[in-house]
Structure formats: C-alpha cells, structure tokens
C-alpha positions as CSV (number, residue, x, y, z in Angstrom):
1,X,127.6,-101.6,-79.8
2,X,124.0,-102.8,-79.8
3,X,124.5,-104.5,-76.4
4,X,126.0,-101.2,-75.0
5,X,123.0,-99.2,-76.4
6,X,120.6,-101.6,-74.9
7,X,122.3,-101.5,-71.5
8,X,122.2,-97.7,-71.6
9,X,118.4,-97.7,-72.5
10,X,117.7,-100.1,-69.6
11,X,119.6,-97.9,-67.2
12,X,117.6,-94.9,-68.3
13,X,114.2,-96.5,-67.9
14,X,115.0,-98.5,-64.7
15,X,112.8,-97.2,-61.9
16,X,110.9,-95.0,-64.4
17,X,107.3,-95.4,-65.7
18,X,109.0,-95.8,-69.1
19,X,109.9,-99.4,-68.1
20,X,106.3,-100.3,-68.9
21,X,106.0,-101.1,-72.6
22,X,102.4,-99.8,-73.0
23,X,103.3,-96.5,-71.2
24,X,106.5,-96.2,-73.2
25,X,104.6,-96.5,-76.5
26,X,101.9,-94.1,-75.3
27,X,104.6,-91.6,-74.2
28,X,106.2,-91.7,-77.7
29,X,102.8,-91.1,-79.1
30,X,102.3,-88.1,-76.8
31,X,105.6,-86.7,-78.0
32,X,104.6,-87.2,-81.7
33,X,101.2,-85.6,-81.1
34,X,102.7,-82.5,-79.3
35,X,105.3,-82.2,-82.0
36,X,102.7,-82.3,-84.7
37,X,100.6,-79.7,-83.0
38,X,103.4,-77.2,-82.3
39,X,104.7,-77.6,-85.9
40,X,101.3,-76.9,-87.4
41,X,100.7,-73.9,-85.1
42,X,104.1,-72.4,-86.1
43,X,103.7,-73.0,-89.9
44,X,100.1,-71.8,-90.0
45,X,101.1,-68.4,-88.6
46,X,103.9,-68.1,-91.1
47,X,101.7,-69.3,-93.9
48,X,99.1,-66.6,-93.1
49,X,101.8,-64.0,-93.2
50,X,102.7,-65.0,-96.7
51,X,99.0,-64.9,-97.8
52,X,98.1,-61.5,-96.5
53,X,99.8,-58.4,-95.2
54,X,97.1,-58.0,-92.5
55,X,98.5,-58.2,-89.0
56,X,95.0,-58.8,-87.8
57,X,94.6,-61.9,-90.0
58,X,98.0,-63.2,-88.7
59,X,96.8,-62.7,-85.1
60,X,93.6,-64.6,-85.9
61,X,95.7,-67.8,-86.5
62,X,96.6,-67.9,-82.8
63,X,93.0,-67.2,-81.9
64,X,91.8,-70.0,-84.1
65,X,94.2,-72.4,-82.5
66,X,93.4,-71.5,-78.8
67,X,89.7,-70.6,-79.0
68,X,88.5,-74.2,-79.1
69,X,90.0,-74.8,-75.6
70,X,87.8,-72.0,-74.1
71,X,84.8,-73.1,-76.2
72,X,84.9,-76.8,-75.8
73,X,87.3,-77.4,-72.8
74,X,84.6,-78.4,-70.3
75,X,82.8,-80.6,-72.8
76,X,86.0,-82.4,-73.8
77,X,86.6,-83.5,-70.2
78,X,83.0,-84.7,-69.9
79,X,83.3,-86.7,-73.1
80,X,86.5,-88.3,-71.9
81,X,84.8,-89.4,-68.7
82,X,81.8,-90.8,-70.5
83,X,83.2,-92.4,-73.7
84,X,86.0,-94.9,-74.0
85,X,89.1,-92.7,-74.0
86,X,90.8,-95.0,-76.6
87,X,88.2,-94.0,-79.1
88,X,88.5,-90.3,-78.4
89,X,92.3,-90.4,-78.8
90,X,92.0,-92.4,-82.0
91,X,89.4,-90.1,-83.5
92,X,91.1,-86.9,-82.5
93,X,94.5,-88.0,-83.9
94,X,92.8,-89.0,-87.1
95,X,91.1,-85.6,-87.2
96,X,94.4,-83.8,-86.6
97,X,96.2,-85.9,-89.3
98,X,93.5,-85.2,-91.9
99,X,93.2,-81.5,-91.1
100,X,97.0,-80.9,-91.1
101,X,97.4,-83.1,-94.2
102,X,94.7,-81.3,-96.0
103,X,96.2,-78.0,-95.2
104,X,99.6,-79.2,-96.4
105,X,98.3,-80.6,-99.7
106,X,96.2,-77.4,-100.3
107,X,99.4,-75.4,-99.8
108,X,101.5,-77.5,-102.1
109,X,98.9,-77.2,-104.9
110,X,98.6,-73.4,-104.3
111,X,94.9,-73.4,-103.5
112,X,95.1,-72.3,-99.9
113,X,93.5,-69.0,-98.9
114,X,93.2,-67.2,-95.5
115,X,89.6,-68.5,-94.7
116,X,90.3,-72.2,-95.1
117,X,93.6,-71.8,-93.3
118,X,91.7,-70.3,-90.3
119,X,89.0,-73.0,-90.4
120,X,91.5,-75.9,-90.6
121,X,93.6,-74.4,-87.8
122,X,90.4,-74.2,-85.7
123,X,89.8,-77.9,-86.5
124,X,93.3,-78.7,-85.3
125,X,92.8,-76.7,-82.2
126,X,89.5,-78.4,-81.5
127,X,91.0,-81.9,-82.1
128,X,93.8,-81.2,-79.6
129,X,91.3,-79.8,-77.1
130,X,89.3,-83.0,-77.1
131,X,92.5,-85.1,-77.1
132,X,94.4,-83.6,-74.1
133,X,91.9,-84.6,-71.3
134,X,91.6,-88.1,-72.7
135,X,95.3,-88.5,-73.0
136,X,96.2,-87.1,-69.6
137,X,93.4,-89.1,-67.8
138,X,94.7,-92.3,-69.5
139,X,98.0,-92.1,-67.7
140,X,96.4,-93.3,-64.5
141,X,95.5,-96.5,-66.2
142,X,99.0,-97.2,-67.4
143,X,101.1,-96.6,-64.2
144,X,100.7,-97.2,-60.5
145,X,99.8,-94.4,-58.1
146,X,103.4,-94.3,-56.9
147,X,104.6,-93.6,-60.4
148,X,101.9,-91.1,-61.3
149,X,103.8,-87.9,-60.5
150,X,106.8,-89.1,-62.5
151,X,104.6,-90.1,-65.4
152,X,102.9,-86.7,-65.4
153,X,106.2,-84.8,-65.3
154,X,107.4,-86.9,-68.2
155,X,104.4,-85.7,-70.1
156,X,105.5,-82.1,-69.3
157,X,108.9,-83.0,-70.6
158,X,107.3,-84.3,-73.8
159,X,105.3,-81.2,-74.5
160,X,108.1,-78.8,-73.7
161,X,110.6,-80.7,-75.8
162,X,108.0,-80.5,-78.6
163,X,107.5,-76.8,-78.0
164,X,111.3,-76.3,-78.0
165,X,112.1,-78.2,-81.2
166,X,108.8,-78.2,-83.1
167,X,108.9,-74.6,-84.4
168,X,112.6,-75.0,-85.4
169,X,112.0,-78.3,-87.1
170,X,109.0,-76.9,-89.0
171,X,111.0,-73.8,-90.0
172,X,113.9,-76.0,-91.3
173,X,111.6,-78.1,-93.4
174,X,109.8,-75.1,-94.8
175,X,113.1,-73.4,-95.6
176,X,114.7,-76.5,-97.2
177,X,111.6,-77.8,-99.0
178,X,108.3,-76.0,-98.8
179,X,105.7,-74.8,-96.2
180,X,103.4,-77.5,-97.5
181,X,105.9,-80.3,-96.7
182,X,106.3,-78.9,-93.2
183,X,102.6,-79.3,-92.7
184,X,102.6,-82.8,-94.2
185,X,105.4,-83.7,-91.7
186,X,103.3,-82.3,-88.8
187,X,100.4,-84.5,-90.0
188,X,102.6,-87.6,-90.1
189,X,103.6,-87.0,-86.4
190,X,100.1,-87.9,-85.3
191,X,100.5,-91.4,-86.7
192,X,102.7,-92.4,-83.7
193,X,99.8,-92.0,-81.3
194,X,97.4,-93.7,-83.7
195,X,99.6,-96.8,-83.4
196,X,100.1,-96.4,-79.6
197,X,96.4,-96.2,-78.8
198,X,95.9,-99.6,-80.3
199,X,97.8,-101.1,-77.4
200,X,95.6,-99.6,-74.7
201,X,93.1,-101.7,-72.9
202,X,89.4,-100.8,-73.1
203,X,88.4,-98.7,-70.1
204,X,86.0,-100.4,-67.7
205,X,82.6,-98.9,-68.0
206,X,81.7,-96.8,-64.9
207,X,78.6,-98.1,-63.0
208,X,75.3,-96.4,-63.0
209,X,73.2,-94.8,-65.7
210,X,75.5,-93.1,-68.4
211,X,75.6,-89.3,-68.4
212,X,74.8,-87.0,-71.3
213,X,77.4,-84.6,-72.5
214,X,75.6,-81.6,-70.9
215,X,74.9,-83.2,-67.6
216,X,78.4,-84.5,-67.5
217,X,79.8,-81.0,-68.0
218,X,77.5,-79.7,-65.3
219,X,78.5,-82.5,-62.9
220,X,82.2,-81.5,-63.4
221,X,81.5,-77.9,-62.6
222,X,79.5,-78.9,-59.5
223,X,82.3,-81.2,-58.4
224,X,84.9,-78.5,-58.7
225,X,82.7,-76.0,-56.9
226,X,82.2,-78.3,-53.9
227,X,85.7,-79.9,-53.8
228,X,88.1,-77.9,-51.7
229,X,91.1,-79.7,-53.3
230,X,89.9,-78.8,-56.8
231,X,89.1,-75.2,-55.9
232,X,92.6,-74.8,-54.5
233,X,94.2,-76.2,-57.7
234,X,92.1,-73.9,-59.9
235,X,92.8,-70.8,-57.8
236,X,96.6,-71.4,-57.9
237,X,96.5,-72.1,-61.6
238,X,94.5,-68.9,-62.3
239,X,96.6,-66.6,-60.2
240,X,99.9,-68.0,-61.6
241,X,98.6,-67.9,-65.2
242,X,97.4,-64.3,-65.1
243,X,100.8,-63.1,-63.9
244,X,102.9,-65.5,-66.0
245,X,101.1,-64.5,-69.2
246,X,103.1,-61.2,-69.2
247,X,106.2,-63.1,-70.3
248,X,104.5,-64.7,-73.3
249,X,102.6,-61.6,-74.3
250,X,105.8,-59.4,-74.2
251,X,108.5,-61.9,-75.3
252,X,108.7,-60.6,-78.9
253,X,108.9,-57.0,-77.6
254,X,111.6,-58.0,-75.1
255,X,113.7,-59.5,-77.8
256,X,113.2,-56.6,-80.3
257,X,113.1,-53.5,-78.2
258,X,114.7,-54.3,-74.9
259,X,117.6,-56.5,-76.2
260,X,117.8,-55.1,-79.7
261,X,117.6,-58.6,-81.2
262,X,115.8,-60.0,-84.3
263,X,114.0,-63.2,-84.9
264,X,117.1,-65.1,-83.8
265,X,117.0,-63.5,-80.4
266,X,113.4,-64.4,-80.0
267,X,114.2,-68.0,-80.9
268,X,117.1,-67.9,-78.4
269,X,114.9,-66.8,-75.5
270,X,112.2,-69.4,-76.5
271,X,114.8,-72.1,-76.6
272,X,116.2,-71.1,-73.2
273,X,112.7,-71.3,-71.8
274,X,112.2,-74.8,-73.4
275,X,115.4,-76.2,-72.0
276,X,114.6,-74.8,-68.6
277,X,111.1,-76.4,-68.7
278,X,112.7,-79.8,-69.5
279,X,115.1,-79.5,-66.6
280,X,112.3,-78.4,-64.3
281,X,110.1,-81.4,-65.3
282,X,112.9,-83.9,-64.7
283,X,113.6,-82.5,-61.2
284,X,110.0,-82.7,-59.9
285,X,110.0,-86.4,-59.0
286,X,113.1,-85.9,-56.9
287,X,111.7,-82.8,-55.3
288,X,108.5,-84.7,-54.3
289,X,110.5,-87.1,-52.3
290,X,111.9,-84.3,-50.1
291,X,109.2,-81.6,-50.2
292,X,105.4,-81.2,-50.2
293,X,103.7,-80.4,-53.5
294,X,102.5,-77.1,-52.0
295,X,106.0,-76.1,-51.3
296,X,107.1,-77.0,-54.8
297,X,104.3,-74.9,-56.3
298,X,105.0,-71.9,-54.0
299,X,108.7,-72.0,-54.6
300,X,108.1,-72.3,-58.4
301,X,106.0,-69.2,-58.3
302,X,108.6,-67.3,-56.3
303,X,111.3,-68.5,-58.7
304,X,109.2,-67.3,-61.6
305,X,109.0,-63.8,-60.0
306,X,112.8,-63.7,-59.6
307,X,113.3,-64.8,-63.2
308,X,110.9,-62.2,-64.6
309,X,112.5,-59.4,-62.5
310,X,115.9,-60.4,-63.9
311,X,114.6,-60.2,-67.5
312,X,112.9,-56.8,-66.7
313,X,116.0,-55.1,-65.4
314,X,118.6,-56.5,-67.9
315,X,119.6,-55.3,-71.3
316,X,122.2,-58.1,-71.7
317,X,121.2,-61.1,-73.8
318,X,123.0,-63.6,-71.7
319,X,121.2,-62.5,-68.5
320,X,117.9,-62.5,-70.3
321,X,118.5,-66.0,-71.5
322,X,119.3,-67.1,-68.0
323,X,116.1,-65.5,-66.9
324,X,114.1,-67.4,-69.6
325,X,115.8,-70.6,-68.6
326,X,114.9,-70.1,-65.0
327,X,111.4,-69.1,-66.0
328,X,111.1,-72.4,-67.8
329,X,112.0,-74.3,-64.7
330,X,109.4,-72.4,-62.6
331,X,106.7,-72.7,-65.3
332,X,106.8,-76.5,-65.2
333,X,107.3,-76.7,-61.5
334,X,103.9,-75.0,-61.1
335,X,101.8,-76.3,-63.9
336,X,103.1,-79.9,-64.0
337,X,102.8,-80.1,-60.2
338,X,99.2,-78.8,-60.4
339,X,98.4,-81.4,-63.1
340,X,99.8,-84.2,-61.0
341,X,97.8,-83.1,-58.0
342,X,94.6,-83.0,-60.2
343,X,95.1,-86.5,-61.5
344,X,95.9,-87.9,-58.1
345,X,93.0,-86.3,-56.3
346,X,90.1,-86.6,-58.7
347,X,88.1,-89.9,-58.8
348,X,87.9,-91.8,-62.1
349,X,84.3,-90.7,-62.8
350,X,85.4,-87.0,-63.0
351,X,89.1,-87.1,-63.6
352,X,89.1,-86.0,-67.3
353,X,86.7,-83.2,-66.4
354,X,89.0,-82.0,-63.5
355,X,91.9,-82.0,-65.9
356,X,90.0,-80.0,-68.5
357,X,88.9,-77.5,-66.0
358,X,92.5,-76.9,-65.0
359,X,93.4,-76.6,-68.6
360,X,90.6,-74.1,-69.3
361,X,91.5,-72.1,-66.2
362,X,95.1,-71.8,-67.2
363,X,94.4,-71.0,-70.8
364,X,91.7,-68.4,-69.9
365,X,94.0,-66.7,-67.4
366,X,96.9,-66.6,-69.9
367,X,94.5,-65.2,-72.6
368,X,93.1,-62.5,-70.3
369,X,96.4,-61.7,-68.7
370,X,98.1,-61.3,-72.1
371,X,95.7,-58.6,-73.1
372,X,95.9,-56.8,-69.8
373,X,99.7,-56.9,-69.6
374,X,100.0,-55.9,-73.3
375,X,97.8,-52.9,-72.6
376,X,99.7,-52.0,-69.4
377,X,103.0,-52.2,-71.3
378,X,101.6,-49.9,-74.0
379,X,100.7,-47.3,-71.4
380,X,104.0,-47.6,-69.5
381,X,106.9,-49.8,-70.6
382,X,107.7,-53.5,-71.1
383,X,110.1,-53.5,-68.1
384,X,107.5,-52.0,-65.8
385,X,104.8,-54.4,-67.0
386,X,107.1,-57.4,-66.3
387,X,108.1,-56.0,-62.8
388,X,104.4,-55.4,-62.0
389,X,103.5,-59.0,-63.0
390,X,106.2,-60.4,-60.8
391,X,105.1,-58.2,-57.9
392,X,101.5,-59.2,-58.3
393,X,102.5,-62.9,-58.3
394,X,104.3,-62.4,-55.0
395,X,101.2,-60.7,-53.6
396,X,99.0,-63.6,-54.7
397,X,101.4,-66.1,-53.0
398,X,101.0,-64.2,-49.7
399,X,97.2,-64.0,-50.1
400,X,97.0,-67.7,-51.0
401,X,99.2,-69.0,-48.2
402,X,96.2,-70.9,-46.8
403,X,95.2,-72.2,-50.2
404,X,97.2,-75.4,-50.0
405,X,97.5,-77.9,-52.9
406,X,98.4,-81.5,-52.2
407,X,98.6,-84.9,-53.9
408,X,95.5,-87.0,-53.4
409,X,95.5,-90.3,-51.5
410,X,94.1,-93.7,-52.5
411,X,91.0,-93.1,-50.4
412,X,90.3,-89.9,-52.3
413,X,89.9,-91.7,-55.6
414,X,88.8,-95.2,-54.8
415,X,85.1,-95.6,-55.5
416,X,82.9,-98.7,-55.6
417,X,81.9,-98.7,-51.9
418,X,79.5,-101.6,-51.4
419,X,76.0,-100.3,-50.5
420,X,72.9,-102.3,-49.7
421,X,70.5,-102.9,-52.6
422,X,67.6,-100.6,-52.8
423,X,64.4,-102.2,-51.5
424,X,61.8,-100.1,-53.4
425,X,58.4,-101.2,-54.7
426,X,58.9,-99.9,-58.2
427,X,61.9,-98.7,-60.1
428,X,61.5,-95.0,-61.3
429,X,62.4,-93.9,-64.8
430,X,65.9,-92.4,-65.2
431,X,64.5,-88.9,-65.8
432,X,62.0,-89.0,-62.9
433,X,62.7,-86.6,-60.1
434,X,63.7,-84.7,-58.2
435,X,64.7,-87.2,-55.5
436,X,64.6,-86.3,-51.9
437,X,66.8,-88.2,-49.4
438,X,66.0,-88.0,-45.7
439,X,68.2,-89.5,-43.0
440,X,67.0,-89.4,-39.4
441,X,69.5,-89.5,-36.5
442,X,69.0,-89.8,-32.7
443,X,71.9,-88.2,-30.9
444,X,72.5,-88.1,-27.1
445,X,72.9,-84.6,-25.6
446,X,76.5,-85.1,-24.8
447,X,77.4,-85.8,-28.5
448,X,75.5,-82.9,-30.1
449,X,78.3,-80.5,-30.8
450,X,80.6,-83.3,-32.2
451,X,77.8,-84.7,-34.3
452,X,76.9,-81.3,-35.8
453,X,80.6,-80.8,-36.8
454,X,80.8,-84.3,-38.3
455,X,77.5,-84.0,-40.2
456,X,78.4,-80.7,-41.8
457,X,81.7,-82.2,-42.9
458,X,79.6,-84.5,-45.1
459,X,77.9,-81.7,-47.0
460,X,80.6,-81.1,-49.6
461,X,80.7,-84.8,-50.5
462,X,76.9,-84.9,-51.0
463,X,77.0,-81.8,-53.2
464,X,80.0,-82.7,-55.3
465,X,78.6,-86.2,-56.0
466,X,75.2,-85.0,-57.1
467,X,73.1,-83.1,-54.5
468,X,71.7,-79.8,-55.6
469,X,70.8,-78.8,-52.1
470,X,71.6,-80.0,-48.6
471,X,70.6,-79.1,-45.0
472,X,70.4,-80.6,-41.5
473,X,67.3,-79.9,-39.3
474,X,66.7,-80.2,-35.6
475,X,63.3,-81.5,-34.4
476,X,61.6,-79.0,-32.1
477,X,59.3,-81.6,-30.7
478,X,61.5,-84.7,-30.2
479,X,64.7,-84.1,-28.2
480,X,67.9,-85.3,-29.9
481,X,66.3,-86.0,-33.3
482,X,68.1,-84.6,-36.3
483,X,67.2,-84.9,-40.0
484,X,69.6,-84.7,-42.9
485,X,67.9,-83.8,-46.2
486,X,69.3,-83.4,-49.7
487,X,67.8,-83.3,-53.1
488,X,69.2,-84.8,-56.4
489,X,67.8,-83.7,-59.8
490,X,66.8,-87.1,-61.1
491,X,66.7,-90.8,-60.4
492,X,69.6,-91.4,-62.8
493,X,71.7,-88.8,-61.0
494,X,70.9,-90.5,-57.7
495,X,72.0,-93.9,-59.0
496,X,75.2,-92.3,-60.3
497,X,75.7,-90.6,-56.9
498,X,75.7,-94.0,-55.1
499,X,78.5,-95.2,-57.4
500,X,80.6,-92.1,-56.8
501,X,81.2,-92.6,-53.1
502,X,84.9,-92.9,-52.3
503,X,86.5,-94.4,-49.3
504,X,87.3,-90.9,-48.0
505,X,83.6,-90.0,-48.3
506,X,82.6,-93.1,-46.4
507,X,85.1,-92.3,-43.6
508,X,83.4,-88.9,-43.1
509,X,80.0,-90.6,-42.9
510,X,81.3,-93.1,-40.4
511,X,82.4,-90.2,-38.2
512,X,78.9,-88.8,-38.1
513,X,77.0,-92.1,-37.7
514,X,79.2,-93.2,-34.8
515,X,77.3,-90.7,-32.7
516,X,73.9,-92.4,-33.3
517,X,72.3,-93.8,-30.2
518,X,73.0,-97.5,-30.2
519,X,69.5,-98.4,-29.2
520,X,67.9,-96.5,-32.2
521,X,68.5,-97.4,-35.8
522,X,69.3,-94.8,-38.4
523,X,66.3,-94.3,-40.8
524,X,66.7,-93.6,-44.4
525,X,63.8,-92.5,-46.6
526,X,63.7,-91.8,-50.3
527,X,61.0,-89.7,-52.0
528,X,60.5,-88.8,-55.7
529,X,58.8,-85.7,-56.9
530,X,55.1,-85.9,-58.0
531,X,54.1,-84.5,-61.3
532,X,50.6,-82.9,-60.9
533,X,49.7,-84.2,-64.4
534,X,50.3,-87.8,-63.4
535,X,47.9,-90.1,-61.5
536,X,48.0,-89.7,-57.8
537,X,50.7,-91.9,-56.3
538,X,51.9,-93.2,-59.7
539,X,55.3,-91.5,-59.5
540,X,55.7,-91.5,-55.7
541,X,58.2,-93.8,-54.0
542,X,58.9,-93.9,-50.3
543,X,61.0,-96.6,-48.6
544,X,62.2,-96.3,-45.1
545,X,65.2,-98.4,-44.2
546,X,66.8,-99.0,-40.9
547,X,69.9,-101.0,-41.9
548,X,71.5,-98.7,-44.4
549,X,73.7,-95.9,-43.1
550,X,75.8,-95.2,-46.3
551,X,73.8,-93.8,-49.2
C-alpha cells in the first residue's frame, strides 16, 4: 500500500514544479497561509454579527481586511524587492499567527469587542498584504523559467482551493466547537509556511546602493509607467476587475432573490466557482503550449461574459451553478495568466513591485466596481446589472484588442550587463544630484531616419530604469551631430540604473550605436548638479569617455 501511494505521488509530481522539494514545501506553506487567511476572514465577519446587530459594523470587517492592500500595496512590493524576502515571509506569517491567535483567545475568554476585532482583522490584512508580493516573487527563485507558468498556476490552485474549503472548514469548527477554536485553527495554519521558509536560500543582494522604501515605491511606479508590457498587464487587469466585480458584489442577492435560496444556495454558488477556478488553473499550462497568453486572457474574458449572462437570465439553480463554475474557470484564466506574465517579464530588481501593482490594480478595480454595480442594481435590477457588466467587458475586449499581454523572455529579465568602470576624479555622495548624462553621436546622412527611430526606442528603457527626463537634440552648427541627454535624480539612483540594464535594453542600444560613424568614437559625459551654497567646483564632476557606449 505504501509503495503504491508513493508511486501515485511520483506520477502526480513528475514533470511538475512540485518535484522540487523546496518548491513543494513552499507550496504547502502557501496553501496553509491562504487557508488561514480565508478562515480568519470568514469567522471574523460571523463573529462581528454575533457581537452587534449593526450591518455597518459587519461590513467594516471586510473593509478592515481589504483596506491594507490599497493602503500598503505599493510599499509591500518595494519592501519585498529591497529586503530579503525570507525575512518578510517569516515576519508576516508570525504576525498573522499572533493576530489570529490573539483574536481566538480573546473570543474564547469572552473579552472580544467590535473595536479590537476590527483592529486585529486590519493587522491580519496588512500582514497578508506584505506577504503576498514576497511569496509570489520568491517562486522565480525556486523553479526554472520553463516551469514558471505552471508554478504560478499551481499558486492559483492553492488560493482557490483555500477559498473553496476555508469558509466551510471554519464554519464546521465554529459549529462543532466554538468560534474561538476556529480562529485558533486559522492561526495554526500559518505555521506551515513558517517551517517552509526556513528551507529557502538567502536572496542574493542586488548590486548598487540600496533603495529606501519611498524611493523604491516611486521607482516601481516609474517602471510601470514607462514599461509597455506592465501597462498592458495593468490595463487588462483593471478592465476585467471592474466588470467581474459585479458577480462578487451581487452574489448574495443572486442566491437570495433571483434563485430564492438561503445561505446554503450562496455556499453552493461559491463552491461551484471555487471548483471551476481549480479546473481553470490546472488547464493553463496545457493551454500555454498551444495558444498565446494574450489569446488565453482574451478568451477567458469572453468566457466570463458568457457565464455571467447565463447567471443573469436563469432562475434555475443548476444553470446558475454551471454559470458560477464557468466563471471560476474564466476568473483564473485571466488573473493567473496576468500574474504569470508579470513574473516572467519584470526584472528581479522590480519584480515584487510589479506583482504588488497588479494586485493593487485588481483589488482597487474590484472595490470600485462592486460599489458601482451595487448602485446600478439598486436602481435597476440584479439581472440587468449582471448583463451590463458582461456587455461592458466585451466592449473593453474590443477596445483593447491592440493591448497585448505576453510572457517575458530571458532577455527581458536578465540584468548584470557588464559596463566599463567609471573613470571619475572624485566619487559623489549618494544623495548628490541631479546627474546629467550626455551622449554624442555622429551619424551619416543616409542613416539619419533609422538612427532617430532606434534612439527613440531607447527612451522607455532610460525612463523606467531611473531617468526623470530624456531628449535627443540635433546640432544646428555641426552636420550629423546628435546629442542624447537624460537626467537622473541622484548619484545613488544613477548607480542603480547602471545595474538595472537588461539584455533586451542593451540590444536596443546596440541598434542605435551601430549607426555611429566608424571613424568617430561615441562620447559620454556625466555632470552633477551644483549647489549654489557649496564651493565652486566642489560638487561638479565631468568625465568624457570615448570607449563606453552602454551606460
């Protein structure tokens, strides 16, 4: 029997990221953490309902749980890129364990009141907010790039399985024992990740001068603004989240009014969605072998619209459950695919920030959309609101047909391009700045148009890696002379920019520099801003170099 079970397990993990022991333990920890979070969220809402008859206070539990994502989401990603992610995961899991355990003990001793319940729920939400980017960004360090999409979709399976069984498990423990014991059980779920994180290797420190939390968050925003791949991912996430939020906002009303069901019917629809989400997540790796990621996301959005229309027009529980099951498949097809694309296209220095921005965009769109669709349903009807959300989603897909999302390549994320050492007379202080970079090109008349196209293709890479402004100028006195100039806020940021260049960035630079006249070297000059209160020349550095063409 043992041999047969072992053979079955080997068959399940063969060819899967789960065959790696460290990832397998990390994956079990992810399941435990997601299970503990969903159990706590469910029981906290029920506990508030037993403490006060106020519907407003009950609604505040959900607000306390999700508000930290909107408040701290960008900073959580920056922290996960700056600090060793093992430490973040360990501290946040300990934080989740203590907060949930304290809430459970206070409930068992009968000393819990609404205000501490909201505060501890907020702490749990904050802990999970800082945990998620660190957890998701760590997957890249545990599997190969070929296995990344499968590993990410396995993560989607874990969270949706937890969302499907967590509330039921918490309710069963609360009914059989006590609400406090259910909270204690949720706290204990976080111990699995506490053990798993001990087996992770320390993350290699990124080169350059370390960022602060604020500058790190701003760097992440700048990267997303000037990265066409990130903009596409965020746009698709926002448009889908705004429309898809109608289902979650109106699900209780669908069960109660449209189908005439009680709490059991609500649980049935939720379970149908959860099962569909698991099926959808398991199918993504197979789909990626046959179709592009953009096609999967688009078809997932269309499938969601069909599922929601089915729910909107039916009054039969079976058909509504089929619609919820189909919606679960579509939900994961979109969001898990977008997450995989984010992880595969963002370089290591900004990966957690990219993930957190996708998380914030999806959460914000769902929060705003829920309010809008709830108000629309109050003015019209639930069915019309659902149909309108499905129709709007189809319109978005038509408008976004040129906003393509794709998996990143190795060149998109590989940094560490070797650059010549800086030959400067004196090293500026990290906060000195701004820094002006000037690059002079000599281009033959026959190559001007091609050069201008190539040099403007470099602009987004300069900006997303640190430049606050960028421009190319043509010399009016010297024929064929072009000057590229860009400004970086500080010397520390310039040093970080040099370490952020990817192979794809360098390839774009090579396309521009190949048009340089062979008999004239490219000249690179660096200047630093002069403070009028400092001695003349003390804070000024200028070094012209003819051998460096990649900066």
